[in-house]
Coordinates of C-alpha atoms in Angstrom, one line a residue:
M1 CA 0.0 0.2 0.1
R2 CA 2.9 2.3 0.7
K3 CA 4.3 1.6 -2.9
L4 CA 1.2 2.7 -4.1
N5 CA 1.3 5.9 -2.2
H6 CA 4.4 6.8 -3.3
A7 CA 3.4 5.8 -7.1
V8 CA 0.2 8.3 -6.8
D9 CA 3.0 11.2 -5.4
R10 CA 5.6 10.3 -8.3
F11 CA 2.6 10.4 -11.0
V12 CA 1.6 13.8 -10.0
L13 CA 5.0 15.2 -9.9
E14 CA 5.9 14.0 -13.4
H15 CA 2.7 14.7 -14.8
P16 CA 1.5 18.3 -13.5
R17 CA -1.0 18.9 -16.7
F18 CA -3.1 15.9 -16.1
G19 CA -6.7 15.7 -15.6
I20 CA -9.7 18.1 -16.1
P21 CA -9.7 21.4 -14.4
N22 CA -13.1 22.2 -12.2
L23 CA -13.8 18.4 -12.6
M24 CA -16.7 18.6 -10.2
R25 CA -18.4 21.3 -12.6
Y26 CA -18.8 19.0 -15.4
I27 CA -19.8 16.2 -13.1
I28 CA -22.6 18.0 -11.5
V29 CA -24.2 19.6 -15.0
G30 CA -24.4 16.3 -16.1
N31 CA -26.0 14.9 -12.8
V32 CA -28.3 17.7 -13.2
I33 CA -29.2 17.0 -17.2
V34 CA -29.8 13.3 -16.3
F35 CA -31.9 14.3 -13.4
F36 CA -34.2 16.4 -15.6
L37 CA -34.4 13.8 -18.2
L38 CA -35.3 11.1 -15.5
R39 CA -38.2 13.4 -14.5
M40 CA -39.2 14.1 -18.0
S41 CA -39.4 10.6 -19.3
G42 CA -39.0 8.5 -16.3
Y43 CA -36.2 5.8 -15.0
A44 CA -36.3 3.6 -18.4
A45 CA -35.0 6.9 -20.2
V46 CA -31.7 6.5 -18.3
M47 CA -31.2 2.8 -17.9
F48 CA -28.9 2.6 -20.7
L49 CA -26.5 5.3 -19.0
G50 CA -26.1 2.7 -15.7
F51 CA -22.9 0.3 -15.6
E52 CA -23.4 -3.0 -16.3
W53 CA -20.6 -5.3 -17.4
G54 CA -22.5 -7.7 -19.6
Q55 CA -23.7 -4.8 -21.8
V56 CA -20.3 -3.4 -22.1
L57 CA -19.1 -6.7 -23.4
H58 CA -22.0 -5.8 -26.3
L59 CA -19.8 -2.4 -27.0
E60 CA -22.1 -0.1 -24.9
L61 CA -18.8 0.8 -24.0
W62 CA -20.4 4.6 -23.1
R63 CA -21.4 2.7 -19.6
L64 CA -17.7 2.9 -18.3
L65 CA -18.3 6.7 -17.8
T66 CA -22.1 7.7 -18.3
F67 CA -22.8 6.0 -14.8
I68 CA -20.9 8.9 -12.9
F69 CA -23.8 11.5 -14.4
V70 CA -27.0 9.3 -13.1
P71 CA -28.4 10.8 -9.8
D72 CA -28.5 8.6 -6.5
T73 CA -31.8 10.1 -5.9
T74 CA -35.0 11.3 -7.7
D75 CA -36.2 13.8 -4.7
P76 CA -34.9 17.5 -5.9
F77 CA -34.1 18.8 -2.3
S78 CA -31.9 15.6 -1.8
L79 CA -30.3 16.3 -5.1
I80 CA -29.3 19.7 -4.3
L81 CA -27.9 18.8 -0.9
S82 CA -26.0 16.3 -2.6
L83 CA -24.3 18.6 -5.7
Y84 CA -23.7 20.9 -3.2
F85 CA -21.9 18.9 -0.9
M86 CA -19.9 17.1 -3.7
Y87 CA -19.2 20.9 -5.4
F88 CA -18.1 21.9 -1.8
I89 CA -15.8 19.1 -1.2
G90 CA -14.4 18.5 -4.6
S91 CA -13.5 22.4 -5.0
M92 CA -11.4 21.9 -1.4
L93 CA -9.5 18.9 -2.7
E94 CA -8.3 20.2 -6.1
R95 CA -7.7 23.5 -4.2
E96 CA -5.4 21.6 -1.8
W97 CA -3.9 18.8 -3.8
G98 CA -4.3 20.6 -7.3
T99 CA -5.8 19.2 -10.4
P100 CA -3.6 16.1 -11.1
K101 CA -4.2 14.4 -7.8
F102 CA -7.4 15.1 -7.1
N103 CA -8.6 13.9 -10.8
L104 CA -6.5 10.8 -10.1
Y105 CA -8.6 10.6 -6.8
Y106 CA -12.0 10.7 -8.4
F107 CA -11.4 8.5 -11.6
S108 CA -9.3 5.8 -9.2
G109 CA -12.6 5.5 -7.0
V110 CA -14.4 5.3 -10.3
L111 CA -12.2 2.6 -11.6
L112 CA -12.5 0.8 -8.4
T113 CA -16.4 0.9 -8.7
I114 CA -16.2 -0.3 -12.0
I115 CA -13.9 -3.1 -10.9
T116 CA -16.4 -3.9 -8.0
G117 CA -19.2 -4.2 -11.0
I118 CA -17.2 -6.4 -13.1
I119 CA -16.5 -8.9 -9.9
S120 CA -20.0 -8.9 -8.9
H121 CA -21.0 -9.7 -12.6
Y122 CA -18.9 -13.0 -12.6
A123 CA -19.0 -14.0 -9.0
F124 CA -22.7 -13.2 -8.4
G125 CA -24.4 -12.8 -11.8
G126 CA -25.1 -9.1 -11.6
G127 CA -23.5 -5.8 -11.2
Y128 CA -25.5 -2.9 -12.3
I129 CA -24.4 0.3 -10.9
V130 CA -25.9 3.8 -11.0
G131 CA -24.3 6.9 -9.5
T132 CA -21.3 7.5 -7.3
Y133 CA -22.4 7.9 -4.1
Y134 CA -19.8 6.0 -2.3
V135 CA -16.8 7.9 -4.5
G136 CA -18.5 10.9 -3.0
M137 CA -18.4 9.5 0.4
S138 CA -14.5 8.3 -0.1
M139 CA -14.1 12.0 -1.2
F140 CA -15.4 13.3 2.2
L141 CA -13.2 11.0 4.0
A142 CA -10.2 12.8 2.2
F143 CA -11.6 15.9 3.1
A144 CA -11.8 15.2 6.7
A145 CA -8.0 13.6 6.9
L146 CA -6.9 16.9 5.1
Y147 CA -9.0 19.3 7.3
P148 CA -10.0 17.4 10.6
D149 CA -10.9 19.9 12.9
A150 CA -13.2 22.1 10.2
Q151 CA -16.6 22.9 11.4
L152 CA -19.4 22.0 9.1
L153 CA -22.9 22.2 9.7
L154 CA -24.9 19.1 10.3
L155 CA -28.7 19.5 9.0
F156 CA -27.3 23.5 8.2
I157 CA -27.9 23.9 12.2
I158 CA -25.6 22.1 14.2
P159 CA -21.8 22.6 13.6
I160 CA -19.9 19.8 14.3
R161 CA -16.3 18.5 13.1
A162 CA -15.1 17.0 10.2
K163 CA -13.4 14.1 11.7
W164 CA -16.3 13.0 13.7
L165 CA -18.6 13.2 10.6
A166 CA -15.7 10.9 9.0
L167 CA -16.2 8.4 11.9
A168 CA -19.7 8.3 11.2
D169 CA -19.5 7.8 7.7
V170 CA -17.1 4.7 8.5
A171 CA -19.9 3.3 10.7
L172 CA -22.5 3.9 8.0
F173 CA -20.3 2.1 5.5
A174 CA -20.0 -0.9 7.8
V175 CA -24.0 -0.6 8.4
D176 CA -24.4 -0.5 4.5
V177 CA -22.1 -3.7 4.0
V178 CA -23.8 -5.6 6.6
G179 CA -27.3 -4.9 5.4
A180 CA -26.4 -5.6 1.7
L181 CA -25.0 -9.0 2.5
L182 CA -28.2 -9.7 4.8
R183 CA -30.2 -8.8 1.7
G184 CA -28.1 -10.7 -0.7
N185 CA -27.0 -7.6 -2.5
Y186 CA -23.4 -8.2 -3.3
V187 CA -22.3 -5.5 -5.4
R188 CA -23.8 -2.8 -2.9
A189 CA -21.9 -4.5 -0.3
L190 CA -18.7 -4.4 -2.3
L191 CA -19.1 -0.6 -3.1
P192 CA -18.1 0.5 0.4
V193 CA -15.0 -1.5 0.5
A194 CA -14.1 -0.2 -2.9
A195 CA -14.3 3.6 -1.7
L196 CA -12.3 2.8 1.7
L197 CA -9.6 1.2 -0.8
N198 CA -9.4 4.2 -2.3
F199 CA -9.0 6.1 0.4
L200 CA -6.3 4.1 1.8
I201 CA -4.3 4.0 -1.4
F202 CA -3.8 8.0 -1.1
F203 CA -3.6 8.3 2.7
W204 CA -1.9 5.1 3.8
C205 CA 1.3 6.8 4.5
D206 CA -0.3 9.7 6.1
L207 CA -2.4 7.2 8.4
M208 CA 0.6 5.1 9.3
D209 CA 2.9 7.9 10.1
Q210 CA 0.3 9.3 12.2
L211 CA 0.0 5.9 14.2
D212 CA 3.7 6.1 14.3
R213 CA 3.7 9.4 16.1
R214 CA 0.9 8.3 18.5
R215 CA 2.8 5.1 19.6
S216 CA 5.9 7.2 20.1
F217 CA 4.1 9.8 22.1
S218 CA 2.6 7.1 24.3
R219 CA 5.8 5.4 24.9
H220 CA 7.6 8.6 25.9
R221 CA 4.7 9.7 28.1
N222 CA 4.9 6.2 30.0
S223 CA 8.7 6.2 29.9
H224 CA 9.9 6.3 33.8
Q225 CA 12.3 9.0 32.6
T226 CA 9.9 11.6 31.5
I227 CA 8.4 13.6 34.5
Q228 CA 4.6 13.3 34.8
F229 CA 3.9 16.9 35.9
Q230 CA 0.4 16.7 36.6
A231 CA 1.2 13.8 38.7
A232 CA 3.9 15.4 40.3
V233 CA 2.0 18.5 41.1
R234 CA -0.8 16.1 42.9
R235 CA 1.8 14.1 44.8
Q236 CA 3.4 17.8 46.0
R237 CA 0.0 19.1 47.1
K238 CA -0.8 16.1 49.0
K239 CA 2.3 16.3 50.4
E240 CA 1.9 19.8 51.6
A241 CA -1.2 19.2 53.0
E242 CA -0.1 16.2 55.0
Q243 CA 3.1 18.2 56.3
G244 CA 1.5 21.6 56.7
Y245 CA 4.4 23.5 55.0
R246 CA 5.6 24.1 51.5
H247 CA 9.3 25.0 52.1
K248 CA 11.4 24.4 55.0
C249 CA 14.8 25.4 55.8
D250 CA 17.4 22.7 56.0
V251 CA 19.7 24.6 58.8
C252 CA 17.2 26.4 61.1
G253 CA 14.0 24.6 60.2
R254 CA 11.7 27.2 59.9
T255 CA 9.2 26.9 57.4
D256 CA 7.1 29.4 55.0
T257 CA 3.9 28.4 57.5
E258 CA 5.1 30.1 60.6
W259 CA 7.3 32.8 58.7
P260 CA 5.2 33.6 56.0
D261 CA 7.4 36.6 55.0
L262 CA 10.6 34.8 55.1
E263 CA 12.1 33.9 51.2
F264 CA 13.1 30.5 50.8
R265 CA 15.5 29.3 47.7
Y266 CA 17.0 25.8 46.7
C267 CA 20.7 25.7 46.5
S268 CA 21.7 24.4 42.7
R269 CA 25.5 23.3 43.9
C270 CA 24.0 21.2 46.5
A271 CA 23.5 17.4 45.5
G272 CA 19.7 16.8 45.4
Y273 CA 17.0 19.4 46.4
H274 CA 17.5 21.0 49.7
C275 CA 15.7 24.3 50.6
F276 CA 17.0 27.1 52.7
C277 CA 15.7 30.6 54.1
Q278 CA 17.1 33.8 53.1
D279 CA 19.8 33.8 56.3
H280 CA 21.4 30.6 55.3
I281 CA 20.9 30.4 51.4
F282 CA 24.7 31.5 51.1
S283 CA 26.2 30.7 54.5
H284 CA 25.1 26.7 54.5
E285 CA 27.5 23.8 54.2
H286 CA 26.6 22.2 51.0
F287 CA 25.6 18.8 50.9
R288 CA 27.6 16.0 49.0
E289 CA 26.7 12.8 47.9

């Protein structure tokens, strides 16, 4: 997986002019056109656009591309939300990555979707696919990985960070897979897996590096050589509460509780931590190990 990730970065560097600028605009326009065709003439009018490997073998090659323009919903309001979501996420990814990498990410998701349809055709005897719902969900996972703390409005009302929505997205993938398997809809079960695979191809190195940093931080935090400041503060406060003072001179025995106006210092030349009052900080005999 790491080699695939490096291959993607190398391809982008070697082909800076690859891809279609503002790709999502064309995708959205195509979806709108097909939606109106669907509303005017019914579903039968757009069936020839969906992906079906058996028909592709009969030289209906346009199905390899046209299925991405078929909307996932027939409800106008849901379509508007879906297309706005796709345009916003796609524009942000293209701005962050550049046109070549974003196009590669989108079309690799489409390619994996096609491969899923082919596998389903030969393994289960069916593989008709319309729309790129899970490709869009894969785009959102990429957005959340790049901008985990971005604030999004759930239902245009509730502010929530992108990383929490991404976790909900992954959970929804799992629910879709289980539900599709229970219904015997195996192509529907494979599509979320293909979307996650597309995400991992592009983000595997970042995820592994982040995991290594977390492991390193955890080892460092739990190391006996690391000072646990919060625990040390709690122990110090507990000790002060038990002994009734904070500072005590190692020469005369006076404490800051009994003599609140007295200044106390710690000697850097003594072995260990030894406290002295202002009268003995310069006149005491240094402690040796």
